[in-house]
XYZ file of C-alpha atoms in Angstrom:
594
model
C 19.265 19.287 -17.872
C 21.131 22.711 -18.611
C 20.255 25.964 -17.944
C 17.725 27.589 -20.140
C 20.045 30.471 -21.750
C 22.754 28.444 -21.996
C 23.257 29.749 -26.211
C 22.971 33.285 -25.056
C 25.423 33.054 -21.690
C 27.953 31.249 -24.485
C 27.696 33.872 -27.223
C 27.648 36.673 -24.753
C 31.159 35.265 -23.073
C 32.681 34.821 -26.617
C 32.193 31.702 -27.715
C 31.990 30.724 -31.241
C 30.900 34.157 -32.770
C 31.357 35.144 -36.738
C 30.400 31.804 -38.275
C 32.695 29.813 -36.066
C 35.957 30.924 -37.648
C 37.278 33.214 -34.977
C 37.693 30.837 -31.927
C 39.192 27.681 -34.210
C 43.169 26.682 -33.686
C 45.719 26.921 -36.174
C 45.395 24.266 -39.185
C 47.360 21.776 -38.000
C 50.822 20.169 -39.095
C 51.356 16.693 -38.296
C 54.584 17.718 -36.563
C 52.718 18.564 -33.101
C 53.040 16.032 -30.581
C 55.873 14.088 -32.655
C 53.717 12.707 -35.548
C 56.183 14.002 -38.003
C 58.860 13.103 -36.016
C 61.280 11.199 -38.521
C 61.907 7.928 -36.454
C 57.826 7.717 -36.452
C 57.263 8.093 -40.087
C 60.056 5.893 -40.348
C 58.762 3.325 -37.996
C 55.151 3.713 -39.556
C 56.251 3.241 -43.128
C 57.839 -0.023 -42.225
C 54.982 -1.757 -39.803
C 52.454 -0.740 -43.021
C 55.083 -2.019 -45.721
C 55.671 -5.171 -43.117
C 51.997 -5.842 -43.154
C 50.758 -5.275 -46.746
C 54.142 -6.339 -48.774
C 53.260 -10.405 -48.506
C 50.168 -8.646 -50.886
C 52.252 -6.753 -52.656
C 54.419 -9.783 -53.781
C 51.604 -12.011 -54.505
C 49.777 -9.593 -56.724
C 53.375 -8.678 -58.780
C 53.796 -12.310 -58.864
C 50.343 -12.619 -60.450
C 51.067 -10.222 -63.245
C 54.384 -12.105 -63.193
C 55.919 -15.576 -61.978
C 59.209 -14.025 -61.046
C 57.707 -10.572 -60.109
C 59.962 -9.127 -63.090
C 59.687 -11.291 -65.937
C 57.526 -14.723 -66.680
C 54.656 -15.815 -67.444
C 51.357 -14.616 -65.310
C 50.787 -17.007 -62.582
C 47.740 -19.139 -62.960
C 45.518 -18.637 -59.451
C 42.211 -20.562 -58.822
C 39.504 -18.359 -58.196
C 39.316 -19.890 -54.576
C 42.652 -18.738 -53.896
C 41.908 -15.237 -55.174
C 38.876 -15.270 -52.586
C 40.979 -16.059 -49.505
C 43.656 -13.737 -50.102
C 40.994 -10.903 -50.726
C 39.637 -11.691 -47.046
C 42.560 -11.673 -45.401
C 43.802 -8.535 -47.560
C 40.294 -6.616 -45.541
C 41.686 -7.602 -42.703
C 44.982 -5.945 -42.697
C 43.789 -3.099 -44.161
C 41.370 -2.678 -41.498
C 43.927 -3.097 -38.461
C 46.236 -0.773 -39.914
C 43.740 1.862 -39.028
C 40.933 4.388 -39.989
C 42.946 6.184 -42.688
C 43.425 2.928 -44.318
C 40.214 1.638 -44.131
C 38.869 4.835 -45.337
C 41.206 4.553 -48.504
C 40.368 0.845 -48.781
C 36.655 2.067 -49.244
C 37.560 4.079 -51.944
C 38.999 0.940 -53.819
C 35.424 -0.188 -53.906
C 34.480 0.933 -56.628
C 37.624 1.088 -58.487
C 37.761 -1.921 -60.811
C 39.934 -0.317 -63.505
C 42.523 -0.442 -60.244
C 41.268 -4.009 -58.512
C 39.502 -7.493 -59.848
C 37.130 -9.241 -58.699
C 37.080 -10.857 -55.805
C 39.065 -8.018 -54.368
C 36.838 -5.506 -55.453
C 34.332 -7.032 -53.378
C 36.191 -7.568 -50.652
C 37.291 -4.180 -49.609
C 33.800 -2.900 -50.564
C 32.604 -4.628 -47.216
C 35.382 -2.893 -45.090
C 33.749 -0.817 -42.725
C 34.251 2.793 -41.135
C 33.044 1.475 -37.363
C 35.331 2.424 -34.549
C 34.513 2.443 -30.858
C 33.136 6.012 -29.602
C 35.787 8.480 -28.221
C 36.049 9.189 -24.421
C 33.346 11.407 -23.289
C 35.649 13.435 -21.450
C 37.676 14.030 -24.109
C 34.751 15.077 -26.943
C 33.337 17.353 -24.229
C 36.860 18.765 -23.341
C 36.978 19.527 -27.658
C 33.612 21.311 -27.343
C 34.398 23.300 -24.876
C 37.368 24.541 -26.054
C 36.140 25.387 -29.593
C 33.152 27.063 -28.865
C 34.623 28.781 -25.925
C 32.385 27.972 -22.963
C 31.380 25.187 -20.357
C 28.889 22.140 -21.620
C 25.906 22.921 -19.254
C 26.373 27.384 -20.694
C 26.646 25.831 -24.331
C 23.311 23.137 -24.727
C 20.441 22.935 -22.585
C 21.207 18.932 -22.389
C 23.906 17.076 -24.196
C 23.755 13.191 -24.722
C 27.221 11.834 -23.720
C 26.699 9.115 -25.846
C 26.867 9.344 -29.402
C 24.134 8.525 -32.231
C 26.913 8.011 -34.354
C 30.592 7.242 -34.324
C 32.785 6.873 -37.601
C 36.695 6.687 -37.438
C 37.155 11.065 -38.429
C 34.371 12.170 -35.834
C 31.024 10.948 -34.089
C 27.415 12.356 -33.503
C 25.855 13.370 -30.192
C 22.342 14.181 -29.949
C 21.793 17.576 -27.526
C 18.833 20.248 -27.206
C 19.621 23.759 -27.942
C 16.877 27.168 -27.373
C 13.971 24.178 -27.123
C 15.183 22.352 -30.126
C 16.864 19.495 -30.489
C 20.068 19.343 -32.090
C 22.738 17.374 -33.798
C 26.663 17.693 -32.213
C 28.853 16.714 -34.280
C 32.778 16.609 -33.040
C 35.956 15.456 -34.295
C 38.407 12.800 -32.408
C 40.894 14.417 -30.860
C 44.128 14.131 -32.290
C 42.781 12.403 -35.338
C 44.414 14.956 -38.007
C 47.617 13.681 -36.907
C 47.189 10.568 -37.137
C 45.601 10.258 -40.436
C 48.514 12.747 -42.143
C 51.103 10.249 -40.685
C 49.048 7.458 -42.714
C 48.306 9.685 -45.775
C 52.365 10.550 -46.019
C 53.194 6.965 -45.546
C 50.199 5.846 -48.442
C 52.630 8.437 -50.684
C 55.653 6.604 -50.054
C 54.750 3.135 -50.746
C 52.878 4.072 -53.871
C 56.102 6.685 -55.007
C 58.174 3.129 -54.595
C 55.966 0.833 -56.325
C 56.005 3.846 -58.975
C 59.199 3.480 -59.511
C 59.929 -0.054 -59.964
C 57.044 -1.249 -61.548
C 55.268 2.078 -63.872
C 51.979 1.202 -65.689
C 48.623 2.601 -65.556
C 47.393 0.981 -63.215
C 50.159 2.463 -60.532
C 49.130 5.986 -62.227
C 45.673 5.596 -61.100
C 46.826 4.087 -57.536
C 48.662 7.525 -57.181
C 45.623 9.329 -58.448
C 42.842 7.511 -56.037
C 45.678 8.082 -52.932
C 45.948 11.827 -54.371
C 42.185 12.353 -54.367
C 41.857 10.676 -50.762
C 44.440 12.981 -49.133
C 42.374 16.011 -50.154
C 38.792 14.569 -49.155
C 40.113 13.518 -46.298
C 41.190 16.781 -45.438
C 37.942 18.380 -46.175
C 36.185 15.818 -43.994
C 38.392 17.033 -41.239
C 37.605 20.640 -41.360
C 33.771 20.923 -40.497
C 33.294 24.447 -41.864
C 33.914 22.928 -45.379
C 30.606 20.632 -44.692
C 28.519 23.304 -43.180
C 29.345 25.324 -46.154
C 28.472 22.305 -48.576
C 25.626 21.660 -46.560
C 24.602 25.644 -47.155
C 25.238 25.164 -50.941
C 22.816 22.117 -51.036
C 20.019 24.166 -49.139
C 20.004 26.642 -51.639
C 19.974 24.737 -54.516
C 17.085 23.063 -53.626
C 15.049 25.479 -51.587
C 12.136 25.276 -53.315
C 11.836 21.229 -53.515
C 9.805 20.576 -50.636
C 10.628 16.767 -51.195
C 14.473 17.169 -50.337
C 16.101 18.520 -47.152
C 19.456 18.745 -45.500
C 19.781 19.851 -42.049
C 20.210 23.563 -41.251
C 23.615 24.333 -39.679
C 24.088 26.702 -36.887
C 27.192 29.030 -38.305
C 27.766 31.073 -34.831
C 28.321 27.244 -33.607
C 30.219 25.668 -36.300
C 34.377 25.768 -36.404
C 36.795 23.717 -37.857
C 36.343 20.929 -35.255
C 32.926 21.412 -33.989
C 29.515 21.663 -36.060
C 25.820 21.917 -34.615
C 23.331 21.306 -37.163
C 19.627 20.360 -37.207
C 18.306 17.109 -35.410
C 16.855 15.309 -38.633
C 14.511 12.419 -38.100
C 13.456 9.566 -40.635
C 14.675 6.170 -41.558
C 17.883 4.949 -43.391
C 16.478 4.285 -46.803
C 17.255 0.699 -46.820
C 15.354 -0.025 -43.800
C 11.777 1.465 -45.127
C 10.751 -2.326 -44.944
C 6.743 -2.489 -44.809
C 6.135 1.066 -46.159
C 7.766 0.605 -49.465
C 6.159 -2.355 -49.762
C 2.559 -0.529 -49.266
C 3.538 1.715 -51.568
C 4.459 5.017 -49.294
C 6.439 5.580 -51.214
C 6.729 3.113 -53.417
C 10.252 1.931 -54.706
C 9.892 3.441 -58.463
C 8.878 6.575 -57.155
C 11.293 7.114 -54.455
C 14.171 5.582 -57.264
C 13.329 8.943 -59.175
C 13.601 11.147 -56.568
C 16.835 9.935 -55.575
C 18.140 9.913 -58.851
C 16.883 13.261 -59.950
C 19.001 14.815 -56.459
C 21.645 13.179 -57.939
C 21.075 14.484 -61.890
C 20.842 17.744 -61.061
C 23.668 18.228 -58.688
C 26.133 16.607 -61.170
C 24.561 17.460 -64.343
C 22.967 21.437 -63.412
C 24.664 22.486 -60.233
C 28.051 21.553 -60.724
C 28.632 20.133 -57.707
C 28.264 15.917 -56.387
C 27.800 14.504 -53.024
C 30.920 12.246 -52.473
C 30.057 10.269 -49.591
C 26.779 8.398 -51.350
C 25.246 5.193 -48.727
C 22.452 4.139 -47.542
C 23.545 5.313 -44.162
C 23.708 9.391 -45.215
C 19.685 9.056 -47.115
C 16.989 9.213 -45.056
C 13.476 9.590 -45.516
C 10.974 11.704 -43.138
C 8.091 10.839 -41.952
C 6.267 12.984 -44.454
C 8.253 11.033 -47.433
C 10.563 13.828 -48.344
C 14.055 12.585 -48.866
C 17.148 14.174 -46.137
C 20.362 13.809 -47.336
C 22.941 14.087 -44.635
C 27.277 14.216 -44.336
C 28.131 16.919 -47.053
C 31.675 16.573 -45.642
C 33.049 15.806 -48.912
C 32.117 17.078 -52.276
C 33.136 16.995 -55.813
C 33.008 19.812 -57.831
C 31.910 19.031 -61.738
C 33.141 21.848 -63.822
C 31.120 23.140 -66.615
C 33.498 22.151 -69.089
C 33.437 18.352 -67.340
C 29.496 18.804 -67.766
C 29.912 19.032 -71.639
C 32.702 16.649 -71.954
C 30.697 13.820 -70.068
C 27.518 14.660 -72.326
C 29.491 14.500 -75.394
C 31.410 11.134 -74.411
C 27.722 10.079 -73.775
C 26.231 11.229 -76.764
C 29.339 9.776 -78.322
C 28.714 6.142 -77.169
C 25.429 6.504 -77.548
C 25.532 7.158 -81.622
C 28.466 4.509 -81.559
C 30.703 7.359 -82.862
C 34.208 6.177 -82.079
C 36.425 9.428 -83.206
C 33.507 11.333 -80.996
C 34.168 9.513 -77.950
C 38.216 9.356 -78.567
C 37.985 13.090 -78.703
C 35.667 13.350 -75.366
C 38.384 10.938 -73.547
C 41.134 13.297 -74.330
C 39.116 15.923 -73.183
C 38.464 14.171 -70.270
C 41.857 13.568 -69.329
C 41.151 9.342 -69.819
C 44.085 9.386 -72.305
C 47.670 9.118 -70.932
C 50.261 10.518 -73.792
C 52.062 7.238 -73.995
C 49.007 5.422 -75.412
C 48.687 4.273 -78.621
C 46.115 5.719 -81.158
C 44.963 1.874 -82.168
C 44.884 0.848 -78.647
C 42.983 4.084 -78.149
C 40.161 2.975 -80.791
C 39.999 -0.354 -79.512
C 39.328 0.572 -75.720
C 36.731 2.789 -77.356
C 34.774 0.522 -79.605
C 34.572 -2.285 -76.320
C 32.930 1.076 -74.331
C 30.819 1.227 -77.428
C 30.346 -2.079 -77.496
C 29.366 -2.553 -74.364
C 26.870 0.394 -74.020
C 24.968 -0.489 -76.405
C 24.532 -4.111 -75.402
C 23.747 -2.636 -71.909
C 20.674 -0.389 -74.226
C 19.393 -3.119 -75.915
C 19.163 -5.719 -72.772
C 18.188 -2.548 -70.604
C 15.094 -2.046 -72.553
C 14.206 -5.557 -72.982
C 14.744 -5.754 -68.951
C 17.434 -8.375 -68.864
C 20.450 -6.437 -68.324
C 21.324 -4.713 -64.486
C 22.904 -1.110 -64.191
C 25.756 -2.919 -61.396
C 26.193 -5.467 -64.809
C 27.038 -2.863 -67.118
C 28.901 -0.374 -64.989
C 31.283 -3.393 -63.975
C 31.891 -4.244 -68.146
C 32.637 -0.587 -68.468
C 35.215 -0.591 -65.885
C 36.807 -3.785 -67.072
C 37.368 -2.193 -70.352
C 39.344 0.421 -68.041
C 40.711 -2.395 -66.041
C 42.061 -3.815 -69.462
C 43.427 -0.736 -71.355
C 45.546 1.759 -70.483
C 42.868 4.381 -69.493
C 42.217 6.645 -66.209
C 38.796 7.014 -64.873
C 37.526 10.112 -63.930
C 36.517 10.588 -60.356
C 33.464 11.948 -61.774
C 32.416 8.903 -63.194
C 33.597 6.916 -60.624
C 30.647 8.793 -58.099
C 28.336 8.671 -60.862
C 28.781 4.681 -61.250
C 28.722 4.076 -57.365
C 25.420 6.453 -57.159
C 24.036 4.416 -59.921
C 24.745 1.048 -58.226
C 23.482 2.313 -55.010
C 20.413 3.116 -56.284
C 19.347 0.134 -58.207
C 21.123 -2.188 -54.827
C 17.908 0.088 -52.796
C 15.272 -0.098 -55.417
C 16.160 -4.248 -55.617
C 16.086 -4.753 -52.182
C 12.648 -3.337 -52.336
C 11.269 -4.891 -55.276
C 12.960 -8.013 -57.154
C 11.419 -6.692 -60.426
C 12.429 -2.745 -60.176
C 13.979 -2.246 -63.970
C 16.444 0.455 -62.715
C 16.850 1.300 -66.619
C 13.174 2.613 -66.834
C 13.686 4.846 -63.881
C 16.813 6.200 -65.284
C 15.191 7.067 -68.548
C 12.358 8.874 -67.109
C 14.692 10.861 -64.900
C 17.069 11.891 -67.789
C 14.075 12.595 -70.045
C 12.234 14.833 -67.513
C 15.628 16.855 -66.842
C 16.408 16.563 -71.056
C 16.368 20.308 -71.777
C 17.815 21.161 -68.644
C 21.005 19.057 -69.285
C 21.519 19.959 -72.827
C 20.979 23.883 -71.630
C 23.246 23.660 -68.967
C 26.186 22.030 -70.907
C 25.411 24.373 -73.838
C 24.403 20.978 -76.321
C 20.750 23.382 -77.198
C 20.336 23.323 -81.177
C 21.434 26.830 -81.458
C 24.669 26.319 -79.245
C 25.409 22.890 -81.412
C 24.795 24.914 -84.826
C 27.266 27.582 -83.792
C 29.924 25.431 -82.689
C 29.512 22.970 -85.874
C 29.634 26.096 -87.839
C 32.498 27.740 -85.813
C 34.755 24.365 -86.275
C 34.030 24.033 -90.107
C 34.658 27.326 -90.682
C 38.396 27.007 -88.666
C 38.439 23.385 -90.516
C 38.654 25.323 -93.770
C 40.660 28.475 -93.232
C 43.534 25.237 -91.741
C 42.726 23.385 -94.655
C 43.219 26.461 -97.119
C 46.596 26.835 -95.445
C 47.959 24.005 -94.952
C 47.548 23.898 -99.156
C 49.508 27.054 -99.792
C 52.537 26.113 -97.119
C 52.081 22.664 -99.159
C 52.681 24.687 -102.639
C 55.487 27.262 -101.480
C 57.124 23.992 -100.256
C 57.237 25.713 -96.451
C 55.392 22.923 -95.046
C 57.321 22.104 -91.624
C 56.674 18.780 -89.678
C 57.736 19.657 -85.836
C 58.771 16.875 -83.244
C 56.958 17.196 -79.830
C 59.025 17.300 -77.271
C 57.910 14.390 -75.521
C 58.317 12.346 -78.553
C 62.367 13.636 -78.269
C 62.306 12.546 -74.502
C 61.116 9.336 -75.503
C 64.063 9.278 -78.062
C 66.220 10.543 -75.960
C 65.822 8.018 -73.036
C 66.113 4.768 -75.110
C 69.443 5.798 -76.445
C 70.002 6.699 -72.759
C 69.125 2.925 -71.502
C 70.626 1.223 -74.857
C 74.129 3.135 -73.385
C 73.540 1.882 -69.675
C 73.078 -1.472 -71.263
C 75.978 -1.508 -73.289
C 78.117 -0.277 -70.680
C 76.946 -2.754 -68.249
C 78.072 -5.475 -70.768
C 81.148 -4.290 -71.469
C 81.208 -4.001 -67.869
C 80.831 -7.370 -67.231
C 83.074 -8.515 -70.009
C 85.528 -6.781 -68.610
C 85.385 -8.171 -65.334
C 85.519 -11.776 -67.001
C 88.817 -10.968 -68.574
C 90.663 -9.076 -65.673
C 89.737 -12.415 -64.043
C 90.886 -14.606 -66.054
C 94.320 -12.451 -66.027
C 94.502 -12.326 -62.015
C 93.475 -16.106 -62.462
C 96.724 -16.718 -64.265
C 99.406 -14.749 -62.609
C 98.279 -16.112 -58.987
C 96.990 -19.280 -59.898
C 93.610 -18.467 -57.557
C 90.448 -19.934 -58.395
C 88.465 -18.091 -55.769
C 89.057 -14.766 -57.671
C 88.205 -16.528 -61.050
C 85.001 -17.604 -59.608
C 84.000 -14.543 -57.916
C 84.840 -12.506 -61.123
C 82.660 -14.779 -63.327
C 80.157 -14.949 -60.993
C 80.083 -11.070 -61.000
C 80.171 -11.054 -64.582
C 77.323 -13.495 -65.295
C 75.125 -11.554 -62.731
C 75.690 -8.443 -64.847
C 74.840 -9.985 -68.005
C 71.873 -11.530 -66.026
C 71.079 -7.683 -65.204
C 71.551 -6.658 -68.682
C 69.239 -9.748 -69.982
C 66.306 -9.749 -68.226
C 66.337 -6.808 -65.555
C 62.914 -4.408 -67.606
C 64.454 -1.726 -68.843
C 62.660 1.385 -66.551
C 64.420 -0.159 -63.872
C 68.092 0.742 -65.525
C 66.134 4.241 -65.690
C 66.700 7.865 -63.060
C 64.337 6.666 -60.389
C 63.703 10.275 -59.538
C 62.286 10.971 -62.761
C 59.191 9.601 -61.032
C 58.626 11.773 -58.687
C 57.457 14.491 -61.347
C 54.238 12.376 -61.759
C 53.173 11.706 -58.050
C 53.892 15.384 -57.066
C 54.597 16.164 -53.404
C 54.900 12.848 -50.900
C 54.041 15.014 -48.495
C 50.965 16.097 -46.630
C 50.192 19.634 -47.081
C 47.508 20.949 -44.665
């Protein structure tokens, strides 16, 4: 045991005063102690490209026998299986950044098939406890005084140990407390493995563009900033604040109260919270305190209203952060990362919804452009047929849902095949909103074999119905003024576009990205043309040295040269003739930015 003071001797000798943000170090920049060191990043792109490029190969080679061109190679689904296990296991021994990434992939099946997608959904984020010494040694520096003048007792080891951080139970002014600390030197390490994640995918970018290298980039994009945010604490206590207050008066939810005065960027002391994980309730959902339906609802209303009201969406949603008290109130725990749902996201989602819903196919085309689902290479018919199969299989999902046949983890995996299969990105907004949904019905199932997660979803979205539609502005009198405001615009354009039409000053403009496009295939038809007549020419001067010196080694080095050129010209795709740097543009900056 400490002393009894101990938070007043600390605050009194400087330590950790104004919320914590006085006494934390400079951000840091993966150059301190050599992590940006070139040889290293070097050396760590090539042991990570050495390791995962036997994958690499086998997955081009399944998209195409000869990696460039052919036929797609045939695979049993056996095969498929054993290469997905041992692809988890070289994820997870190339480290905690990596695993964390390959957790992200999880959910991702308009990136990854099955078997892989359940695969890396089992990786998990378990790493042996720090040193003691060393967490202690980070707590005492950050909140600027010894252990025994900081917490009346401190448990050494932790509750809790992840690969960022790990939890150590302590008592503080007679209450028991939650410490929760960083790993030393772990920013480092995980921007050296973010930086070399950006150069693999830039390369594979590169030589092989499609959509599904886009949405690689955009999943490694999205990781590098969560990551970040997990790594500065003061971001979660201030999430964790955020939560409070939004649901202050719900008695049923909780998140623990944070300590500002003892929070920095490395360090955060928050509320001991007891209850159980909330797939371990065993024998008291089964009595029926609280029973699964009920405590379904509650979850999923949290969940509504953050997304759909508050704007805001816990990013980190398992079993393992969702307990339940004693008194049955929910606590939801780790608001390190967070997404933020923009208003105009709100109303976007609801009308893609309401879209589907109505099986209105220009609705929903015009809510995925909105949306950002819609890259500007896509075709408009490919573009109605990825719609109608959402369509399609939403409302197959509605009629088996209400007849109790159908599963939510069914129809969210059909919906992301569709993405899987056309050229469209997923929003990381729905991709939370699917992987909350499956969570929930994987709890409520464990519980109870018969728990119709539809039903509980309907009840939820019907109790919150006028909240939703008020919140994204779809109320009757905010629908009749937009309908009104657009038919109004719809006829002054009309009305124009009629008089330019009569004065013959009608104009029909090129976008510019239509010129690119123009632009770069008489680009590669020249670099293909020269090529030829490249190689052509290198027959004939050949042939010519050939003849004067009578040497057949320089004949058959010049045709060889000649037919590989032709071979280049012949079946080489043509993005590869392309500027490689030209890329670049849509991965933005390679490099971490703290």
């Amino acid at each position: 045991m400490f002393g009894d003071s101990a938070r007043g001797r600390s605050l009194r000798r400087g330590g950790g005063g104004g919320r914590g943000l006085g006494r934390h170090p400079v951000p840091f920049t993966p150059r301190r102690r050599g992590y940006d060191s070139p040889m290293r990043r070097i050396a760590r792109f090539a042991w990570v490209l050495l390791r995962l490029l036997p994958f690499l190969i086998a997955f081009l080679r399944d998209r195409r026998r000869w990696i460039v061109v052919g036929r797609p190679a045939r695979r049993r689904s056996g095969h498929h299986e054993r290469r997905a296990a041992r692809l988890v296991g070289t994820i997870a021994a190339l480290g905690p950044a990596f695993t964390k990434l390959g957790q992200m992939f999880a959910s991702r099946a308009d990136i990854l098939p099955e078997p892989y997608l359940s695969a890396v959904g089992t990786l998990r984020d378990q790493v042996p406890p720090a040193s003691p010494d060393a967490i202690v040694r980070v707590i005492e520096k950050e909140l600027g005084g010894r252990l025994p003048d900081l917490f009346e007792s401190f448990d050494r080891e932790p509750i809790a140990a992840a690969s960022l951080g790990q939890v150590h139970r302590a008592r503080l002014d007679g209450r028991d407390v939650a410490v929760k600390v960083l790993r030393p030197r772990v920013e480092q390490r995980v921007a050296l493995d973010v930086d070399t994640a950006f150069r693999i995918v830039f390369w594979l970018n590169v030589l092989f563009p499609n959509h599904h290298m886009r949405a690689l980039a955009n999943v490694i994009r999205e990781f590098s900033v969560k990551v970040r945010e997990e790594m500065d604490l003061r971001v979660e206590a201030e999430n964790t604040r955020r939560f409070r207050r939004a649901f202050a008066r719900d008695r049923a939810v909780r998140a623990p109260r944070v300590f500002d005065d003892m929070t920095t960027r490395h360090v955060m002391v928050m509320q001991y919270m007891e209850g159980i994980r909330i797939d371990r309730l065993g024998d008291r959902v089964r009595r029926g305190r609280p029973s699964a339906s009920l405590l379904m609802e509650r979850l999923s209303s949290v969940y509504l209203r953050m997304m759909m009201m508050d704007g805001f969406l816990h990013a980190d949603p398992h079993p393992g952060n969702l307990l339940v008290a004693e008194d049955g109130s929910l606590v939801v725990l780790d608001w390190g990362a967070v997404i933020e749902v923009p208003r105009w996201t709100r109303q976007s989602l609801l009308g893609l919804s309401m879209a589907v819903v109505r099986e209105d196919i220009d609705g929903a085309i015009g809510a995925m452009y909105r949306l950002g689902m819609i890259g500007p290479e896509v075709s408009r018919g490919e573009i109605r047929e990825a719609a109608a199969e959402i369509v399609r299989v939403v409302e197959g999902a509605r009629k088996d849902g209400q007849a109790g046949r159908r599963r939510v983890q069914e129809s969210v995996r059909e919906v992301l095949d569709t993405f899987y299969t056309w050229p469209l990105m997923l929003p990381r907004e729905l991709v939370y909103l699917f992987r909350t949904l499956v969570l929930l019905e994987g709890i409520g199932a464990a519980y109870d074999a018969r728990f119709d997660s539809f039903a509980v979803f309907r009840r939820v979205v019907g109790a919150h119905r006028g909240e939703i539609l008020r919140t994204a502005g779809r109320e009757p009198v905010a629908i009749a003024k937009d309908v009104w405001s657009e038919t109004s615009g719809l006829v002054r354009s009309a009305r124009e576009l009629l008089v330019r039409a009569e004065r013959e000053n009608l104009r029909v403009r090129v976008h510019p990205r239509d010129i690119q496009g123009i632009e770069r295939s008489l680009t590669l038809l020249g670099r293909r043309l020269l090529l030829s007549i490249f190689a052509a020419s290198t027959a004939v001067i050949s042939a010519i040295i050939y003849i004067s010196l009578d040497n057949v080694w320089v004949l058959a080095a010049g045709l060889l040269a000649a037919l590989v050129l032709f071979l280049v010209v012949l079946v080489v795709p043509a993005h590869l003739l392309d500027n490689p740097l030209r890329h670049a543009r849509g991965l933005g900056s390679r490099r971490w930015q703290p």
